[in-house]
CSV table of C-alpha atoms in Angstrom, one decimal:
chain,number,residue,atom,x,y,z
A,9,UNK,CA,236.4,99.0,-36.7
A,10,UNK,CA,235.8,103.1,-36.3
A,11,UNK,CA,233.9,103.6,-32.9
A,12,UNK,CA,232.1,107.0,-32.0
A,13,UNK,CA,231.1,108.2,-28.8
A,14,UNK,CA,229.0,111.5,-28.6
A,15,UNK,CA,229.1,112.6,-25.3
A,16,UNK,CA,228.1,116.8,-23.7
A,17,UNK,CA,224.3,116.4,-24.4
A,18,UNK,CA,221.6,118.2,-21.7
A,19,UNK,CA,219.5,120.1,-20.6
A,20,UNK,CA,219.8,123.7,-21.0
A,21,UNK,CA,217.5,127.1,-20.9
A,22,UNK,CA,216.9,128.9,-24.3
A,23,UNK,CA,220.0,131.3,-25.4
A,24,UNK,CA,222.3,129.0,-23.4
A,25,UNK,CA,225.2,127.2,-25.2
A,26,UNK,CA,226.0,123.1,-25.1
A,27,UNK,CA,229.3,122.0,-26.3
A,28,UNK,CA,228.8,118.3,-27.7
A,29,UNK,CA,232.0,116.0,-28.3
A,30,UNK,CA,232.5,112.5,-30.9
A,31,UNK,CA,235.5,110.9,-29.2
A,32,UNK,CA,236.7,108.7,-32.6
A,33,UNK,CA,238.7,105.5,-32.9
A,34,UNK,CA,239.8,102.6,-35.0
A,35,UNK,CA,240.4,104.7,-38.4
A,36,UNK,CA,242.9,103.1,-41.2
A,37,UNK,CA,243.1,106.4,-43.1
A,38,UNK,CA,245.0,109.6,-41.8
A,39,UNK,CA,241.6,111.9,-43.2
A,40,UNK,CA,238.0,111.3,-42.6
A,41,UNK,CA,235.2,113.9,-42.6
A,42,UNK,CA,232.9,113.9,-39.0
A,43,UNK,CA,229.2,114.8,-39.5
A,44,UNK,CA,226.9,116.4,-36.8
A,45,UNK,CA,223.0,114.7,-37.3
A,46,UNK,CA,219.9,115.2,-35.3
A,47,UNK,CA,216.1,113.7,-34.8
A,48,UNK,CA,214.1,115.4,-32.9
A,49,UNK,CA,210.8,113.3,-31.8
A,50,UNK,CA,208.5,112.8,-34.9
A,51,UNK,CA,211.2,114.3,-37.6
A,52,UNK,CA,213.4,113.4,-40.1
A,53,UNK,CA,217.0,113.1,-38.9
A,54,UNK,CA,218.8,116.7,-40.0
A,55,UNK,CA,222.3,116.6,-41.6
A,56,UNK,CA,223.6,119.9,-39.3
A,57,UNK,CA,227.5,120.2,-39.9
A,58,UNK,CA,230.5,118.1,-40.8
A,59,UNK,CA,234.1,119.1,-40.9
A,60,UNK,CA,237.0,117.6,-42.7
A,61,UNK,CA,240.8,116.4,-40.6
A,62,UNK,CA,242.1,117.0,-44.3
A,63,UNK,CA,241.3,120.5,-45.0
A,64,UNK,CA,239.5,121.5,-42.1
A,65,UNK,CA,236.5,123.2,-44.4
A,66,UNK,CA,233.2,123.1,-43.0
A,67,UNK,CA,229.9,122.5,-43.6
A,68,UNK,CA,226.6,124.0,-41.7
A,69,UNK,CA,223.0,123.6,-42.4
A,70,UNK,CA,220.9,127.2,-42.9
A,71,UNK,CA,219.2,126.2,-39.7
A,72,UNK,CA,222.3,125.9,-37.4
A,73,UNK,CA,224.9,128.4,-39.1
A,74,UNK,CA,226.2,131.4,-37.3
A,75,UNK,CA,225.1,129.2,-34.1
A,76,UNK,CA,226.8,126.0,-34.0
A,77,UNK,CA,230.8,125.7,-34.9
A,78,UNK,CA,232.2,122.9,-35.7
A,79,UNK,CA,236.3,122.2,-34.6
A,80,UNK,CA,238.3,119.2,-34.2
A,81,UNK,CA,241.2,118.2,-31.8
A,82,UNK,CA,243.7,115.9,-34.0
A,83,UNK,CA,245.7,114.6,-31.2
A,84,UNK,CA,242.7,113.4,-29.3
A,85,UNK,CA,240.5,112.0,-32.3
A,86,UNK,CA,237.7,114.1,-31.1
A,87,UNK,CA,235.4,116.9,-32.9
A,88,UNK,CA,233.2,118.9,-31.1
A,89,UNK,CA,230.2,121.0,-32.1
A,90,UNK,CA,229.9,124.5,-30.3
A,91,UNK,CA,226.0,125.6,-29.9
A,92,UNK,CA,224.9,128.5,-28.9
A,93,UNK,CA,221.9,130.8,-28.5
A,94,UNK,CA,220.4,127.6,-28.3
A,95,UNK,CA,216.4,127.9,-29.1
A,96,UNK,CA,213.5,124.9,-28.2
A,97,UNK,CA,213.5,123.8,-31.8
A,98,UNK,CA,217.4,122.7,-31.4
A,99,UNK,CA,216.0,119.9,-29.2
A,100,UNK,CA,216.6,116.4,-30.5
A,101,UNK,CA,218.7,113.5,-30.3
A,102,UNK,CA,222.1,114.7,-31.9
A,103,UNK,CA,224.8,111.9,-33.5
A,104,UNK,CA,228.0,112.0,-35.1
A,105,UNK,CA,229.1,109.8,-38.0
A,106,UNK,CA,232.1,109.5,-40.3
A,107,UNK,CA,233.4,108.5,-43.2
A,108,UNK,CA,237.3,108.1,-44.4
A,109,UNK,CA,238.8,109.1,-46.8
A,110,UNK,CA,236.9,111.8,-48.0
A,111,UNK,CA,238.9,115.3,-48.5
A,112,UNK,CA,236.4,117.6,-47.6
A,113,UNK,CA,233.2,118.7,-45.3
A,114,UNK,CA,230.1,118.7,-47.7
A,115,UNK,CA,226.6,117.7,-47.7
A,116,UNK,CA,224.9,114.5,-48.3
A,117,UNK,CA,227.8,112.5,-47.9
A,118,UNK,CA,227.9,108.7,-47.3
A,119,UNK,CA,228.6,108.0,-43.7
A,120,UNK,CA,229.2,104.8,-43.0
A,121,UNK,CA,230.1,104.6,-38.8
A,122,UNK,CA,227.4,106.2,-36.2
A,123,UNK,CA,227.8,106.8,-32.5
A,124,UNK,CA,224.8,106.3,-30.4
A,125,UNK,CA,223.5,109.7,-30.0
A,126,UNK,CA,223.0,112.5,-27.3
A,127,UNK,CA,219.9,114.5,-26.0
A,128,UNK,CA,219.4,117.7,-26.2
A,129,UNK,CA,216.8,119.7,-24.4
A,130,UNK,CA,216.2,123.0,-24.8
A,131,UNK,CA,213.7,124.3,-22.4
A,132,UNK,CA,212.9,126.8,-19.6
C-alpha cells in the first residue's frame, strides 16, 4: 500500500517562500509521477504541479509557474514543492498524490494514493 505524508505547511507573510515535502512509501513500480493539489476554503481543489521519477519532466499550473518548483530526492522517496513570492491567494490546504507507472508529469492524470494535506497561510 503507497503511503504519503505532506509535511512543511505554515504560516508565512506575503513574498515569503514555504518549502512543502511528500515523504512516499510502499511503491511496487521503480516510476511513479507525484502531483501537488490544493483547496482553498470554498474552491475547487487545483491540480498545481506533478513531476515524474522516470523522466524528471514537470508539470506547473499557469497560476503557480515561475513560483513554485517542483524536485524530487530518489534515495529518500520524497518530492518537494519550492514556493516562493508566496501571495494570499496561494492559501489553501495543499496535498500530494501519486500514481505508478506512469512515464511522465502531465495534467489531469489519474491519481490513485493521497496524503492528508497541509495548510498554508499566506498572510501579514
Amino acid at each position: 500500500q503507497v503511503q504519503l505524508v505532506e509535511s512543511g505547511g505554515g504560516l508565512v507573510q506575503p513574498g515569503g517562500s514555504l518549502t512543502l515535502s511528500c515523504e512516499a512509501s510502499g511503491f511496487t513500480l521503480d516510476y511513479y509521477v507525484i502531483g501537488w493539489f490544493r483547496q482553498a476554503p470554498g474552491k475547487e481543489r487545483e491540480e498545481i504541479s506533478s513531476i515524474s521519477t522516470y523522466d524528471d519532466s514537470t508539470y506547473y499550473a499557469e497560476s503557480v509557474k515561475g513560483r513554485f518548483t517542483a524536485s524530487r530526492d530518489n534515495e529518500r522517496y520524497t518530492v518537494y514543492l519550492q514556493m516562493s513570492d508566496l501571495k494570499p491567494e496561494d492559501t489553501a490546504v495543499y496535498y500530494c498524490a501519486t500514481v505508478e507507472g506512469t512515464v511522465g508529469a502531465a495534467p489531469d492524470l489519474e491519481y490513485v494514493y493521497w496524503g492528508q494535506g497541509t495548510q498554508v497561510t499566506v498572510s501579514s
